[in-house]
Amino acid sequence: MATQHSKTAARLMISPAVILLFLWMIVPLSMTLYFSFLRYNLLMPGMESFTGWDNYYYFLTDPAFSAALTNTILLVVGVLVITVVGGVLLALLLDQPFWGQGIVRVLVIAPFFVMPTVSALVWKNMFMNPVNGMFAHIARGLGLQPFDFLSQAPLASIIGIVAWQWLPFATLILLTALQSLDREQMEAAEMDGASALDRFLHITVPHLTRAITVVVLIQTIFLLGVFAEILVTTNGGPGTASTNITYLVYAQSLLNYDVGGGSAGGIVAVVLANIVAIFLMRMIGKNLDA
Amino acid sequence: MGKITLRNVQKRFGEAVVIPSLDLDIEDGEFVVFVGPSGCGKSTLLRLIAGLEDVSDGQIMIDGRDATEMPPAKRGLAMVFQSYALYPHMTVKKNIAFPLRMAKMEPQEIERRVSNAAKILNLTNYLDRRPGQLSGGQRQRVAIGRAIVREPAAFLFDEPLSNLDAALRVNMRLEITELHQSLETTMIYVTHDQVEAMTMADKIVVLNAGRIEQVGSPLTLYRNPANLFVAGFIGSPKMNLIEGPEAAKHGATTIGIRPEHIDLSRETGAWQGEVGVSEHLGSDTFLHVHVAGMPTLTVRTGGEFGVHHGDRVWLTPQADKIHRFGADGKAL
Amino acid sequence: MSRRTSASRTLIVTLAAWTIAFLIFFPILWTVLMSFKSEGDAIKAPFAMLFSDWTLQSYADVQERSNYARHFMNSVVISLGSTLVALVIAIPAAWAMAFVPGRRTKDVLMWMLSTKMMPAVGVLIPLYLIFRDTGLLDTRIGLVIVLTLINLPIVVWMLYTYFKEIPGEILEAARMDGATLGSEILYILTPMAVPGIASTLLLNVILAWNEAFWTLQLTTSRAAPLTQFIASYSSPEGLFYAKLSAASTMAIAPILILGWFSQKQLVRGLTFGAVK
Ligand SMILES: Nc1ncnc2c1ncn2[C@@H]1O[C@H](COP(=O)(O)OP(=O)(O)OP(=O)(O)O)[C@@H](O)[C@H]1O
Ligand SMILES: [Mg+2]
């Protein structure tokens, strides 16, 4: 299948995709890099000047940055823990025979298809609102003081909302992986005298490891970029209590019009993401080879 | 017309040399079979001729024209793949018509040729089915139909029957042979089935590690194998090869004697041995006999020859059927 | 395992599964129910709300207030448009990678995937400025371009895994039959890969429909898709629960239905073929 003709053709066919993605990576990124060394405010056009590392200095020493970094890590790790643990348990449950499997599957997967702005607003207003939300109604019904989720525990609330969106994804993938588990292998292990627990630990868990890796990888890509949920619920507040890096850069550049500072933040975000990415690519690279 | 000439053809995949250098002439109308052990480069050679792979060096001529640089479509050859490679989303009719459509032929002419091919191949009743709804043999016939409508200069077959069951294989073997006799088009056929090679070929090309060991008619290869490799490869069960003093008696490093050329007796003969395994096939019996100072010898005898494990028997090779090979493995 | 399952165990599993499924689905269900209530009833306690009168008023209000239809059309054009453009670019690329793999094919695939990991904020400002200066801000074209590029790696990956399952011999047969590269892709590969291409299309329409970074940053009104339209409800104005519910229901209903159809392929698509 590899003649000179077809190799030339292949190079030609692949180049639009490669070139476009390359431009998409390199052009804006180098502009961001350039801006990050400028004093550049959108409210003062024409006043740009070179400032060296100042923007980085201000961005990194800003207490908001360390807060945002912590929040980003908490958000990603929190959602990962909830969805992976919940997903494994749920997948194990749904893998048993029961009545109405099709419908249950459809119900469980549904939140994944809800657009982020909708799920955030629904949770914010219909459930977490301290006056009219369902939780407040329930609390009052029990004679308790309603809890104002988004101002008392903004980050935890957002973690909850995002976890609700991604739990179905983890469940679905882990369930699919479970169902592809070779039944004969299980039966062979049973013949060899392995107990139910042994079978779970030595067959099911290793089999799920690959799927969990994939879930972690993909969710991390999306969770590092969580934005809409914060924008429509807390606007990053109160203070910086629910600001993540993505939101911080957005606020810096498009709310404060500080292009230089925002760009420095953008570059910092890229560097951080790359550190995570290298780690993750190793993981998936190994898994996809297998 | 379908005269194909390979001159100094070489093929490397990166570092790996699959075909070191090969010359071969295939005459118009010939039925040529490539045989050889798995991985020896049969498919690669066929794909080089087809144009699905580039040669690393050398020249391929088709009907006197240099085809080395031509894309497959331009070479005027048709190929039948081991997996049939039918287009699963098209009906049988569309499958067979596809090459003609690609050649921008008139619809009436396409219609005529397709129904003609369907008639030859007994596919007329299946024209509106899809490949998924056909049996293995029918699929194979569709693949052949797709090849013959183009009236190619030559047909290339890569182990076309290996996915069929034994009975069907015998049938298809006959059909392809008949097809060759009626079309009189060059056919190049890759197989590792002895019987196919012996029964179908005008000319067999024995390949080993990308080199041609011998080219010749089936009987030539059977009677006069040029070297140890061909001797061991052609014929079933394999020829017995004996080294040492017994070979030296015949002035050779190795002598070969086919199982069917050893006479068997309970009383007397050249070598005495003890019967190991005996395989009764009904028409024939193959005995594996242990003789001191020799490898286990395979002997063919009639179906009714009653022997048991451990019996003593005498073996006598037919003197005029002994093949002698020198130290370099070549026939003397 | 099924041989030992007793009816009582099945019953317990059924109860547990249905309860959990109901809880997970509940916010969506509640939103849909609330959308058929009046604003006054929507803020009542759960039971009072459930048993109040039903009305379609909120749907009428939403349409009147903010022209739902236009945002819906924007979402359709942007998600479908970006997916189709991505497919046109990705099919040839995936063909090349699946059928003429080279030494670097795997690296290219991994590199494409890695572009997905670049945080959007890293390129937010330049893109915003470029869009502002070229008049692409708040246009459908602009969003189609961005979402095409965002989803291109996933589209290439998905198609690649589907194409890999098609035996190369069939394409070689087409080549022997005199097909040009164009005919080979158009008449043989594409029809054979229809199921794979369809699920790629479906999944990417869903992803583009729900994309909520660029759609929020690069549109304000004219080209605003449903994500932006819903976000406009984030600052409360009087009683608005029923209207928010109605708008939300309309925004998620189409994609929920598409999504249910595609759940099987979803796993494969989102895991780049690593889980099937
Ligand atoms: N695309 C390729 N890249 C690298 N090596 C290859 C490639 N194709 C074939 N080879 C190598 O070339 C040698 C010959 O392969 P080929 O398929 O021609 O063998 P074959 O004689 O047809 O074997 P079989 O009887 O099993 O079909 C093998 O060692 C194979 O590994
Ligand atoms: Mg082969």
GROMACS .gro file of N, CA and C in nm, chain C residues 26 29 68 81 86 144 147 182 228 241 259:
model
   33
  648PHE      N    1  -3.296   1.390   3.791
  648PHE     CA    2  -3.396   1.476   3.850
  648PHE      C    3  -3.385   1.625   3.812
  651LEU      N    4  -3.544   1.670   3.482
  651LEU     CA    5  -3.688   1.649   3.491
  651LEU      C    6  -3.756   1.770   3.555
  690TYR      N    7  -3.598   3.330   2.064
  690TYR     CA    8  -3.536   3.199   2.078
  690TYR      C    9  -3.496   3.140   1.943
  703GLY      N   10  -2.221   2.347   1.093
  703GLY     CA   11  -2.123   2.403   0.999
  703GLY      C   12  -1.982   2.365   1.037
  708ALA      N   13  -1.500   2.050   0.945
  708ALA     CA   14  -1.397   1.965   1.005
  708ALA      C   15  -1.393   1.829   0.936
  766VAL      N   16  -1.775   2.937   1.344
  766VAL     CA   17  -1.755   2.813   1.269
  766VAL      C   18  -1.606   2.786   1.256
  769LEU      N   19  -1.462   2.679   1.610
  769LEU     CA   20  -1.507   2.546   1.655
  769LEU      C   21  -1.457   2.436   1.562
  804GLY      N   22  -0.944   1.023  -0.577
  804GLY     CA   23  -1.073   1.088  -0.548
  804GLY      C   24  -1.187   0.986  -0.548
  850GLN      N   25  -2.494   3.126   2.489
  850GLN     CA   26  -2.491   3.268   2.524
  850GLN      C   27  -2.632   3.317   2.564
  863TYR      N   28  -3.791   3.200   3.694
  863TYR     CA   29  -3.763   3.057   3.697
  863TYR      C   30  -3.833   2.982   3.584
  881GLY      N   31  -2.815   1.295   2.157
  881GLY     CA   32  -2.718   1.229   2.244
  881GLY      C   33  -2.761   1.087   2.277
   0.00000   0.00000   0.00000
